[in-house]
Amino acid sequence: MPLIKLNATQGLTGTLPAVSGANLTGISAGIVVADNWRLSSTISTDTTPLTNWERVDTAVQGTIGTSMGFSSGNFTFPQTGIWFVSSSCLIQEGSSTDNLLQFTMTFGGTDIMQIYQETAMSGGFNTGYNSTLLDVSNLSNTLSFKFVNVTASAELRGSSTENLTNATFLRLGDT
């Protein structure tokens, strides 16, 4: 690699030549996809997959690049690569004194991440969070979420105006 030396005691004058990136290697574009989705309404019964997701559209929240695809409860990735996927959920405990629920992420037909919530509190709120790195090498693999209300009295909270239960997708780099 050629070395260019600049003499700091002599000022640079004139127009510097443009640098072409055509021959540069080993430089990443950085994060090229960042997408955020939320559950748009509350769920209280077992649901596989969860179909009521919407892409976050609140004015101050942003995205980068191509959106995740979504159809019938299944997310599809717009590009192969290593993806950071996180999810959080807000649970409202039911009238029971022993509430148990399960919020699961499935990728390519395999359960890869689960959030379990169990409390002995009636009517209160709990949150759960989990994250993982996915090697998405096959774009036909889909990602989905399911909700199991074990005690039949808790709710997985959703909203079309704020992120109560949500999922974030960040493409970090190549596989």
Short mmCIF file of N, CA and C in Angstrom, two decimals:
data_model
loop_
_atom_site.label_atom_id
_atom_site.label_comp_id
_atom_site.label_asym_id
_atom_site.label_seq_id
_atom_site.Cartn_x
_atom_site.Cartn_y
_atom_site.Cartn_z
N MET A 1 0.85 -1.16 0.00
CA MET A 1 0.00 0.00 0.00
C MET A 1 0.90 1.23 0.00
N PRO A 2 0.69 2.16 -0.93
CA PRO A 2 1.54 3.35 -0.98
C PRO A 2 1.31 4.24 0.24
N LEU A 3 2.35 4.88 0.66
CA LEU A 3 2.30 5.77 1.82
C LEU A 3 2.40 7.20 1.33
N ILE A 4 1.52 8.05 1.80
CA ILE A 4 1.54 9.46 1.43
C ILE A 4 1.92 10.24 2.68
N LYS A 5 2.96 11.05 2.56
CA LYS A 5 3.39 11.86 3.68
C LYS A 5 3.05 13.32 3.41
N LEU A 6 2.55 13.97 4.42
CA LEU A 6 2.26 15.39 4.32
C LEU A 6 3.18 16.12 5.28
N ASN A 7 3.78 17.17 4.83
CA ASN A 7 4.63 17.98 5.67
C ASN A 7 3.75 18.98 6.39
N ALA A 8 3.59 18.81 7.71
CA ALA A 8 2.68 19.65 8.49
C ALA A 8 3.13 21.10 8.57
N THR A 9 4.42 21.36 8.31
CA THR A 9 4.89 22.74 8.41
C THR A 9 4.57 23.54 7.16
N GLN A 10 4.28 22.85 6.08
CA GLN A 10 3.87 23.53 4.86
C GLN A 10 2.38 23.30 4.67
N GLY A 11 1.62 24.32 4.45
CA GLY A 11 0.18 24.20 4.30
C GLY A 11 -0.20 23.53 2.99
N LEU A 12 -1.34 22.91 2.99
CA LEU A 12 -1.87 22.34 1.77
C LEU A 12 -2.57 23.44 1.00
N THR A 13 -2.28 23.53 -0.25
CA THR A 13 -2.95 24.54 -1.07
C THR A 13 -3.46 23.88 -2.34
N GLY A 14 -4.42 24.51 -2.95
CA GLY A 14 -4.96 24.00 -4.20
C GLY A 14 -6.03 22.95 -3.95
N THR A 15 -6.47 22.34 -5.03
CA THR A 15 -7.53 21.35 -4.97
C THR A 15 -6.93 19.97 -4.82
N LEU A 16 -7.41 19.24 -3.82
CA LEU A 16 -6.93 17.87 -3.63
C LEU A 16 -7.65 16.94 -4.60
N PRO A 17 -6.97 15.90 -5.05
CA PRO A 17 -7.62 14.98 -5.99
C PRO A 17 -8.74 14.20 -5.30
N ALA A 18 -9.75 13.84 -6.07
CA ALA A 18 -10.84 13.01 -5.55
C ALA A 18 -10.33 11.60 -5.34
N VAL A 19 -10.85 10.94 -4.31
CA VAL A 19 -10.49 9.56 -4.02
C VAL A 19 -11.61 8.66 -4.49
N SER A 20 -11.28 7.69 -5.30
CA SER A 20 -12.27 6.73 -5.78
C SER A 20 -12.27 5.53 -4.84
N GLY A 21 -13.48 5.06 -4.48
CA GLY A 21 -13.59 3.88 -3.63
C GLY A 21 -13.61 2.58 -4.41
N ALA A 22 -13.45 2.65 -5.74
CA ALA A 22 -13.58 1.47 -6.58
C ALA A 22 -12.57 0.38 -6.23
N ASN A 23 -11.39 0.76 -5.78
CA ASN A 23 -10.36 -0.24 -5.50
C ASN A 23 -10.13 -0.47 -4.01
N LEU A 24 -10.93 0.15 -3.17
CA LEU A 24 -10.78 -0.05 -1.73
C LEU A 24 -11.36 -1.40 -1.33
N THR A 25 -10.70 -2.09 -0.43
CA THR A 25 -11.19 -3.38 0.06
C THR A 25 -11.19 -3.38 1.58
N GLY A 26 -11.99 -4.29 2.15
CA GLY A 26 -12.01 -4.44 3.59
C GLY A 26 -12.76 -3.36 4.33
N ILE A 27 -13.52 -2.57 3.61
CA ILE A 27 -14.29 -1.50 4.24
C ILE A 27 -15.76 -1.88 4.20
N SER A 28 -16.39 -1.86 5.34
CA SER A 28 -17.80 -2.22 5.43
C SER A 28 -18.66 -0.97 5.36
N ALA A 29 -19.85 -1.12 4.80
CA ALA A 29 -20.78 0.01 4.74
C ALA A 29 -21.43 0.27 6.09
N GLY A 30 -21.16 -0.57 7.08
CA GLY A 30 -21.79 -0.40 8.38
C GLY A 30 -23.16 -1.04 8.40
N ILE A 31 -23.99 -0.61 9.29
CA ILE A 31 -25.35 -1.17 9.38
C ILE A 31 -26.15 -0.64 8.20
N VAL A 32 -26.64 -1.57 7.36
CA VAL A 32 -27.39 -1.18 6.17
C VAL A 32 -28.88 -1.46 6.30
N VAL A 33 -29.27 -2.22 7.34
CA VAL A 33 -30.69 -2.43 7.62
C VAL A 33 -30.90 -2.34 9.13
N ALA A 34 -31.82 -1.48 9.53
CA ALA A 34 -32.27 -1.37 10.92
C ALA A 34 -33.78 -1.18 10.87
N ASP A 35 -34.52 -2.12 11.43
CA ASP A 35 -35.97 -2.10 11.30
C ASP A 35 -36.60 -2.46 12.65
N ASN A 36 -37.73 -1.84 12.95
CA ASN A 36 -38.39 -2.06 14.23
C ASN A 36 -39.88 -2.29 13.99
N TRP A 37 -40.41 -3.33 14.62
CA TRP A 37 -41.82 -3.70 14.49
C TRP A 37 -42.43 -3.80 15.87
N ARG A 38 -43.74 -3.60 15.96
CA ARG A 38 -44.43 -3.73 17.24
C ARG A 38 -45.74 -4.47 17.07
N LEU A 39 -46.16 -5.10 18.15
CA LEU A 39 -47.47 -5.75 18.19
C LEU A 39 -48.50 -4.64 18.26
N SER A 40 -49.46 -4.63 17.34
CA SER A 40 -50.37 -3.49 17.22
C SER A 40 -51.60 -3.58 18.13
N SER A 41 -51.85 -4.76 18.71
CA SER A 41 -52.98 -4.90 19.62
C SER A 41 -52.70 -6.01 20.63
N THR A 42 -53.43 -6.01 21.72
CA THR A 42 -53.22 -6.95 22.81
C THR A 42 -53.75 -8.34 22.45
N ILE A 43 -53.01 -9.36 22.90
CA ILE A 43 -53.37 -10.76 22.67
C ILE A 43 -53.61 -11.42 24.04
N SER A 44 -54.67 -12.21 24.15
CA SER A 44 -54.93 -12.88 25.42
C SER A 44 -55.10 -14.40 25.25
N THR A 45 -55.08 -14.88 24.02
CA THR A 45 -55.23 -16.32 23.80
C THR A 45 -54.01 -16.85 23.05
N ASP A 46 -53.79 -18.15 23.14
CA ASP A 46 -52.68 -18.77 22.43
C ASP A 46 -52.75 -18.40 20.96
N THR A 47 -51.64 -17.92 20.40
CA THR A 47 -51.62 -17.49 19.01
C THR A 47 -50.29 -17.89 18.38
N THR A 48 -50.36 -18.69 17.31
CA THR A 48 -49.18 -19.12 16.57
C THR A 48 -49.48 -19.06 15.09
N PRO A 49 -48.77 -18.25 14.32
CA PRO A 49 -47.87 -17.18 14.76
C PRO A 49 -48.67 -15.91 15.07
N LEU A 50 -48.00 -14.96 15.72
CA LEU A 50 -48.62 -13.66 15.96
C LEU A 50 -48.68 -12.90 14.64
N THR A 51 -49.87 -12.50 14.25
CA THR A 51 -50.05 -11.86 12.95
C THR A 51 -50.29 -10.36 13.02
N ASN A 52 -50.46 -9.82 14.19
CA ASN A 52 -50.81 -8.40 14.32
C ASN A 52 -49.59 -7.51 14.59
N TRP A 53 -48.57 -7.64 13.74
CA TRP A 53 -47.39 -6.79 13.82
C TRP A 53 -47.53 -5.65 12.82
N GLU A 54 -46.96 -4.50 13.19
CA GLU A 54 -46.87 -3.38 12.26
C GLU A 54 -45.48 -2.78 12.36
N ARG A 55 -45.01 -2.25 11.23
CA ARG A 55 -43.73 -1.56 11.25
C ARG A 55 -43.91 -0.26 12.03
N VAL A 56 -42.98 0.05 12.92
CA VAL A 56 -43.07 1.25 13.74
C VAL A 56 -43.13 2.47 12.82
N ASP A 57 -44.12 3.33 13.06
CA ASP A 57 -44.32 4.50 12.21
C ASP A 57 -44.43 5.80 13.00
N THR A 58 -44.02 5.78 14.26
CA THR A 58 -44.04 6.99 15.06
C THR A 58 -42.99 7.95 14.52
N ALA A 59 -43.32 9.23 14.43
CA ALA A 59 -42.49 10.22 13.74
C ALA A 59 -41.03 10.25 14.19
N VAL A 60 -40.76 10.11 15.46
CA VAL A 60 -39.38 10.25 15.93
C VAL A 60 -38.57 8.96 15.84
N GLN A 61 -39.19 7.86 15.50
CA GLN A 61 -38.50 6.59 15.40
C GLN A 61 -38.10 6.35 13.94
N GLY A 62 -36.88 5.87 13.73
CA GLY A 62 -36.39 5.74 12.37
C GLY A 62 -36.01 4.32 11.99
N THR A 63 -35.73 4.16 10.71
CA THR A 63 -35.28 2.89 10.15
C THR A 63 -34.16 3.19 9.16
N ILE A 64 -33.43 2.15 8.80
CA ILE A 64 -32.38 2.26 7.78
C ILE A 64 -32.60 1.14 6.77
N GLY A 65 -32.56 1.47 5.50
CA GLY A 65 -32.56 0.45 4.46
C GLY A 65 -33.92 -0.19 4.22
N THR A 66 -33.85 -1.38 3.63
CA THR A 66 -35.03 -2.12 3.22
C THR A 66 -35.74 -2.74 4.42
N SER A 67 -37.05 -2.61 4.44
CA SER A 67 -37.86 -3.16 5.52
C SER A 67 -37.84 -4.69 5.51
N MET A 68 -38.02 -5.26 6.67
CA MET A 68 -38.27 -6.69 6.76
C MET A 68 -39.56 -6.97 6.00
N GLY A 69 -39.64 -8.11 5.34
CA GLY A 69 -40.90 -8.51 4.74
C GLY A 69 -41.80 -9.10 5.81
N PHE A 70 -43.10 -8.97 5.66
CA PHE A 70 -44.01 -9.54 6.64
C PHE A 70 -45.30 -9.97 5.96
N SER A 71 -45.70 -11.22 6.21
CA SER A 71 -46.95 -11.74 5.66
C SER A 71 -47.44 -12.89 6.53
N SER A 72 -48.69 -12.83 6.94
CA SER A 72 -49.34 -13.91 7.68
C SER A 72 -48.55 -14.36 8.91
N GLY A 73 -47.94 -13.41 9.61
CA GLY A 73 -47.22 -13.73 10.83
C GLY A 73 -45.77 -14.12 10.63
N ASN A 74 -45.29 -14.12 9.39
CA ASN A 74 -43.91 -14.53 9.10
C ASN A 74 -43.08 -13.36 8.57
N PHE A 75 -41.93 -13.12 9.23
CA PHE A 75 -40.99 -12.11 8.79
C PHE A 75 -40.00 -12.76 7.83
N THR A 76 -39.64 -12.03 6.76
CA THR A 76 -38.59 -12.47 5.86
C THR A 76 -37.50 -11.41 5.85
N PHE A 77 -36.27 -11.87 5.73
CA PHE A 77 -35.12 -10.97 5.75
C PHE A 77 -34.84 -10.47 4.33
N PRO A 78 -34.53 -9.17 4.18
CA PRO A 78 -34.29 -8.63 2.85
C PRO A 78 -32.91 -8.98 2.28
N GLN A 79 -31.98 -9.39 3.16
CA GLN A 79 -30.61 -9.72 2.74
C GLN A 79 -30.06 -10.83 3.62
N THR A 80 -29.14 -11.60 3.07
CA THR A 80 -28.41 -12.54 3.90
C THR A 80 -27.45 -11.76 4.78
N GLY A 81 -26.93 -12.40 5.80
CA GLY A 81 -25.96 -11.75 6.67
C GLY A 81 -26.13 -12.19 8.12
N ILE A 82 -25.32 -11.58 8.96
CA ILE A 82 -25.43 -11.78 10.40
C ILE A 82 -26.35 -10.69 10.93
N TRP A 83 -27.41 -11.12 11.59
CA TRP A 83 -28.44 -10.20 12.07
C TRP A 83 -28.53 -10.26 13.59
N PHE A 84 -28.65 -9.09 14.21
CA PHE A 84 -28.97 -8.98 15.62
C PHE A 84 -30.48 -8.81 15.70
N VAL A 85 -31.15 -9.72 16.40
CA VAL A 85 -32.60 -9.65 16.55
C VAL A 85 -32.92 -9.63 18.04
N SER A 86 -33.70 -8.65 18.44
CA SER A 86 -34.10 -8.57 19.85
C SER A 86 -35.62 -8.44 19.91
N SER A 87 -36.16 -8.88 21.02
CA SER A 87 -37.60 -8.71 21.23
C SER A 87 -37.85 -8.42 22.70
N SER A 88 -38.87 -7.64 22.92
CA SER A 88 -39.30 -7.37 24.29
C SER A 88 -40.82 -7.49 24.32
N CYS A 89 -41.33 -7.82 25.47
CA CYS A 89 -42.77 -7.96 25.59
C CYS A 89 -43.24 -7.36 26.91
N LEU A 90 -44.44 -6.82 26.87
CA LEU A 90 -45.09 -6.30 28.06
C LEU A 90 -46.28 -7.19 28.36
N ILE A 91 -46.31 -7.69 29.56
CA ILE A 91 -47.36 -8.62 29.97
C ILE A 91 -48.17 -7.98 31.08
N GLN A 92 -49.48 -8.04 30.93
CA GLN A 92 -50.34 -7.64 32.04
C GLN A 92 -50.86 -8.91 32.68
N GLU A 93 -50.60 -9.03 33.95
CA GLU A 93 -51.01 -10.22 34.68
C GLU A 93 -52.52 -10.25 34.80
N GLY A 94 -53.07 -11.42 34.74
CA GLY A 94 -54.53 -11.59 34.81
C GLY A 94 -55.03 -11.58 36.24
N SER A 95 -56.25 -12.01 36.39
CA SER A 95 -56.89 -12.02 37.70
C SER A 95 -56.41 -13.19 38.55
N SER A 96 -55.75 -14.13 37.94
CA SER A 96 -55.22 -15.28 38.66
C SER A 96 -54.08 -14.85 39.58
N THR A 97 -53.82 -15.61 40.61
CA THR A 97 -52.68 -15.32 41.49
C THR A 97 -51.44 -16.08 41.05
N ASP A 98 -51.53 -16.88 39.99
CA ASP A 98 -50.37 -17.58 39.45
C ASP A 98 -50.44 -17.49 37.93
N ASN A 99 -49.78 -16.48 37.35
CA ASN A 99 -49.83 -16.21 35.92
C ASN A 99 -48.57 -16.75 35.25
N LEU A 100 -48.73 -17.46 34.14
CA LEU A 100 -47.60 -17.99 33.40
C LEU A 100 -47.86 -17.85 31.92
N LEU A 101 -46.87 -17.30 31.19
CA LEU A 101 -46.99 -17.22 29.75
C LEU A 101 -45.64 -17.41 29.10
N GLN A 102 -45.69 -17.67 27.80
CA GLN A 102 -44.48 -17.92 27.03
C GLN A 102 -44.55 -17.11 25.73
N PHE A 103 -43.48 -16.37 25.42
CA PHE A 103 -43.35 -15.58 24.20
C PHE A 103 -42.13 -16.13 23.48
N THR A 104 -42.31 -16.71 22.29
CA THR A 104 -41.25 -17.46 21.63
C THR A 104 -40.97 -16.93 20.24
N MET A 105 -39.67 -16.87 19.88
CA MET A 105 -39.25 -16.55 18.52
C MET A 105 -38.83 -17.84 17.84
N THR A 106 -39.33 -18.04 16.62
CA THR A 106 -39.02 -19.23 15.83
C THR A 106 -38.36 -18.79 14.53
N PHE A 107 -37.24 -19.44 14.17
CA PHE A 107 -36.55 -19.13 12.91
C PHE A 107 -36.31 -20.42 12.15
N GLY A 108 -36.77 -20.46 10.92
CA GLY A 108 -36.58 -21.65 10.10
C GLY A 108 -37.20 -22.89 10.71
N GLY A 109 -38.30 -22.73 11.45
CA GLY A 109 -39.00 -23.85 12.05
C GLY A 109 -38.47 -24.30 13.40
N THR A 110 -37.44 -23.61 13.94
CA THR A 110 -36.85 -23.98 15.21
C THR A 110 -37.05 -22.86 16.23
N ASP A 111 -37.54 -23.19 17.42
CA ASP A 111 -37.66 -22.21 18.50
C ASP A 111 -36.24 -21.83 18.92
N ILE A 112 -35.92 -20.54 18.82
CA ILE A 112 -34.55 -20.12 19.14
C ILE A 112 -34.46 -19.18 20.33
N MET A 113 -35.58 -18.63 20.75
CA MET A 113 -35.54 -17.67 21.85
C MET A 113 -36.88 -17.67 22.55
N GLN A 114 -36.86 -17.73 23.88
CA GLN A 114 -38.12 -17.73 24.62
C GLN A 114 -38.04 -16.79 25.80
N ILE A 115 -39.16 -16.17 26.07
CA ILE A 115 -39.32 -15.35 27.27
C ILE A 115 -40.45 -15.99 28.06
N TYR A 116 -40.15 -16.40 29.27
CA TYR A 116 -41.17 -16.95 30.17
C TYR A 116 -41.43 -15.92 31.25
N GLN A 117 -42.68 -15.76 31.58
CA GLN A 117 -43.06 -14.87 32.68
C GLN A 117 -43.97 -15.64 33.62
N GLU A 118 -43.64 -15.60 34.89
CA GLU A 118 -44.51 -16.21 35.89
C GLU A 118 -44.48 -15.32 37.12
N THR A 119 -45.65 -14.97 37.59
CA THR A 119 -45.73 -14.17 38.81
C THR A 119 -46.90 -14.63 39.65
N ALA A 120 -46.89 -14.23 40.87
CA ALA A 120 -48.00 -14.52 41.78
C ALA A 120 -48.77 -13.25 42.07
N MET A 121 -48.73 -12.33 41.12
CA MET A 121 -49.37 -11.02 41.31
C MET A 121 -50.57 -10.90 40.39
N SER A 122 -51.62 -10.32 40.84
CA SER A 122 -52.83 -10.16 40.03
C SER A 122 -52.94 -8.73 39.52
N GLY A 123 -53.07 -8.56 38.18
CA GLY A 123 -53.33 -7.25 37.60
C GLY A 123 -52.12 -6.39 37.32
N GLY A 124 -50.95 -6.79 37.73
CA GLY A 124 -49.75 -5.98 37.52
C GLY A 124 -49.14 -6.18 36.14
N PHE A 125 -48.00 -5.54 35.90
CA PHE A 125 -47.29 -5.62 34.62
C PHE A 125 -45.91 -6.21 34.81
N ASN A 126 -45.45 -6.93 33.81
CA ASN A 126 -44.10 -7.47 33.76
C ASN A 126 -43.55 -7.23 32.37
N THR A 127 -42.24 -7.15 32.25
CA THR A 127 -41.61 -7.07 30.94
C THR A 127 -40.59 -8.19 30.79
N GLY A 128 -40.34 -8.57 29.57
CA GLY A 128 -39.32 -9.56 29.27
C GLY A 128 -38.53 -9.11 28.06
N TYR A 129 -37.26 -9.48 27.99
CA TYR A 129 -36.39 -9.10 26.88
C TYR A 129 -35.46 -10.26 26.56
N ASN A 130 -35.16 -10.42 25.27
CA ASN A 130 -34.19 -11.41 24.85
C ASN A 130 -33.61 -10.96 23.52
N SER A 131 -32.42 -11.45 23.18
CA SER A 131 -31.80 -11.11 21.91
C SER A 131 -30.93 -12.26 21.45
N THR A 132 -30.62 -12.25 20.15
CA THR A 132 -29.78 -13.29 19.58
C THR A 132 -29.12 -12.78 18.32
N LEU A 133 -28.08 -13.48 17.88
CA LEU A 133 -27.46 -13.24 16.58
C LEU A 133 -27.88 -14.38 15.66
N LEU A 134 -28.37 -14.05 14.48
CA LEU A 134 -28.80 -15.06 13.51
C LEU A 134 -27.89 -15.01 12.28
N ASP A 135 -27.48 -16.18 11.82
CA ASP A 135 -26.76 -16.28 10.55
C ASP A 135 -27.81 -16.58 9.48
N VAL A 136 -28.25 -15.56 8.78
CA VAL A 136 -29.28 -15.70 7.77
C VAL A 136 -28.58 -15.95 6.43
N SER A 137 -28.43 -17.21 6.09
CA SER A 137 -27.76 -17.57 4.83
C SER A 137 -28.77 -18.05 3.78
N ASN A 138 -30.01 -18.27 4.21
CA ASN A 138 -31.06 -18.74 3.31
C ASN A 138 -32.27 -17.83 3.49
N LEU A 139 -32.57 -17.02 2.48
CA LEU A 139 -33.66 -16.05 2.59
C LEU A 139 -35.04 -16.69 2.62
N SER A 140 -35.14 -17.99 2.36
CA SER A 140 -36.45 -18.64 2.44
C SER A 140 -36.83 -19.00 3.88
N ASN A 141 -35.87 -18.95 4.81
CA ASN A 141 -36.18 -19.17 6.23
C ASN A 141 -36.91 -17.96 6.78
N THR A 142 -38.03 -18.19 7.44
CA THR A 142 -38.81 -17.10 8.00
C THR A 142 -38.68 -17.07 9.52
N LEU A 143 -39.01 -15.94 10.10
CA LEU A 143 -38.98 -15.76 11.54
C LEU A 143 -40.39 -15.40 11.99
N SER A 144 -40.82 -15.99 13.09
CA SER A 144 -42.16 -15.69 13.61
C SER A 144 -42.13 -15.72 15.14
N PHE A 145 -43.21 -15.24 15.72
CA PHE A 145 -43.37 -15.23 17.17
C PHE A 145 -44.66 -15.93 17.53
N LYS A 146 -44.67 -16.57 18.69
CA LYS A 146 -45.91 -17.18 19.17
C LYS A 146 -46.09 -16.82 20.64
N PHE A 147 -47.34 -16.88 21.06
CA PHE A 147 -47.71 -16.55 22.43
C PHE A 147 -48.52 -17.71 22.99
N VAL A 148 -48.09 -18.20 24.15
CA VAL A 148 -48.83 -19.26 24.84
C VAL A 148 -49.20 -18.72 26.21
N ASN A 149 -50.49 -18.65 26.46
CA ASN A 149 -51.03 -18.15 27.72
C ASN A 149 -51.35 -19.37 28.58
N VAL A 150 -50.38 -19.83 29.32
CA VAL A 150 -50.50 -21.10 30.04
C VAL A 150 -51.63 -21.08 31.05
N THR A 151 -51.79 -19.99 31.77
CA THR A 151 -52.84 -19.93 32.80
C THR A 151 -54.14 -19.31 32.29
N ALA A 152 -54.15 -18.88 31.04
CA ALA A 152 -55.34 -18.32 30.39
C ALA A 152 -55.88 -17.06 31.06
N SER A 153 -55.00 -16.33 31.76
CA SER A 153 -55.50 -15.10 32.38
C SER A 153 -54.57 -13.91 32.14
N ALA A 154 -53.41 -14.10 31.55
CA ALA A 154 -52.49 -12.99 31.29
C ALA A 154 -52.69 -12.47 29.86
N GLU A 155 -52.16 -11.27 29.58
CA GLU A 155 -52.27 -10.67 28.26
C GLU A 155 -50.90 -10.22 27.77
N LEU A 156 -50.64 -10.42 26.48
CA LEU A 156 -49.46 -9.87 25.82
C LEU A 156 -49.91 -8.54 25.23
N ARG A 157 -49.36 -7.44 25.76
CA ARG A 157 -49.86 -6.11 25.43
C ARG A 157 -49.30 -5.61 24.09
N GLY A 158 -50.18 -4.94 23.34
CA GLY A 158 -49.80 -4.34 22.07
C GLY A 158 -50.44 -2.98 21.94
N SER A 159 -49.91 -2.17 21.01
CA SER A 159 -50.43 -0.83 20.76
C SER A 159 -49.99 -0.39 19.38
N SER A 160 -50.83 0.38 18.69
CA SER A 160 -50.44 0.91 17.39
C SER A 160 -49.79 2.28 17.49
N THR A 161 -49.56 2.78 18.71
CA THR A 161 -48.95 4.09 18.88
C THR A 161 -47.68 4.09 19.73
N GLU A 162 -47.39 2.98 20.41
CA GLU A 162 -46.15 2.91 21.20
C GLU A 162 -45.67 1.47 21.25
N ASN A 163 -44.38 1.29 21.53
CA ASN A 163 -43.79 -0.04 21.54
C ASN A 163 -43.97 -0.70 22.91
N LEU A 164 -44.98 -1.54 23.02
CA LEU A 164 -45.19 -2.31 24.25
C LEU A 164 -44.56 -3.70 24.11
N THR A 165 -44.87 -4.36 23.02
CA THR A 165 -44.22 -5.61 22.62
C THR A 165 -43.63 -5.34 21.25
N ASN A 166 -42.32 -5.54 21.10
CA ASN A 166 -41.71 -5.19 19.82
C ASN A 166 -40.54 -6.10 19.47
N ALA A 167 -40.08 -5.97 18.23
CA ALA A 167 -38.92 -6.71 17.73
C ALA A 167 -38.06 -5.75 16.91
N THR A 168 -36.76 -5.85 17.08
CA THR A 168 -35.81 -5.01 16.36
C THR A 168 -34.88 -5.91 15.55
N PHE A 169 -34.62 -5.52 14.30
CA PHE A 169 -33.80 -6.29 13.38
C PHE A 169 -32.66 -5.40 12.88
N LEU A 170 -31.41 -5.80 13.12
CA LEU A 170 -30.24 -5.04 12.65
C LEU A 170 -29.32 -5.98 11.87
N ARG A 171 -29.04 -5.64 10.62
CA ARG A 171 -28.07 -6.42 9.86
C ARG A 171 -26.69 -5.88 10.19
N LEU A 172 -25.83 -6.75 10.78
CA LEU A 172 -24.53 -6.32 11.26
C LEU A 172 -23.42 -6.48 10.22
N GLY A 173 -23.55 -7.49 9.36
CA GLY A 173 -22.49 -7.72 8.38
C GLY A 173 -22.76 -8.99 7.58
N ASP A 174 -21.78 -9.36 6.78
CA ASP A 174 -21.90 -10.53 5.92
C ASP A 174 -21.77 -11.82 6.72
N THR A 175 -22.33 -12.91 6.17
CA THR A 175 -22.20 -14.21 6.83
C THR A 175 -20.82 -14.79 6.59
#
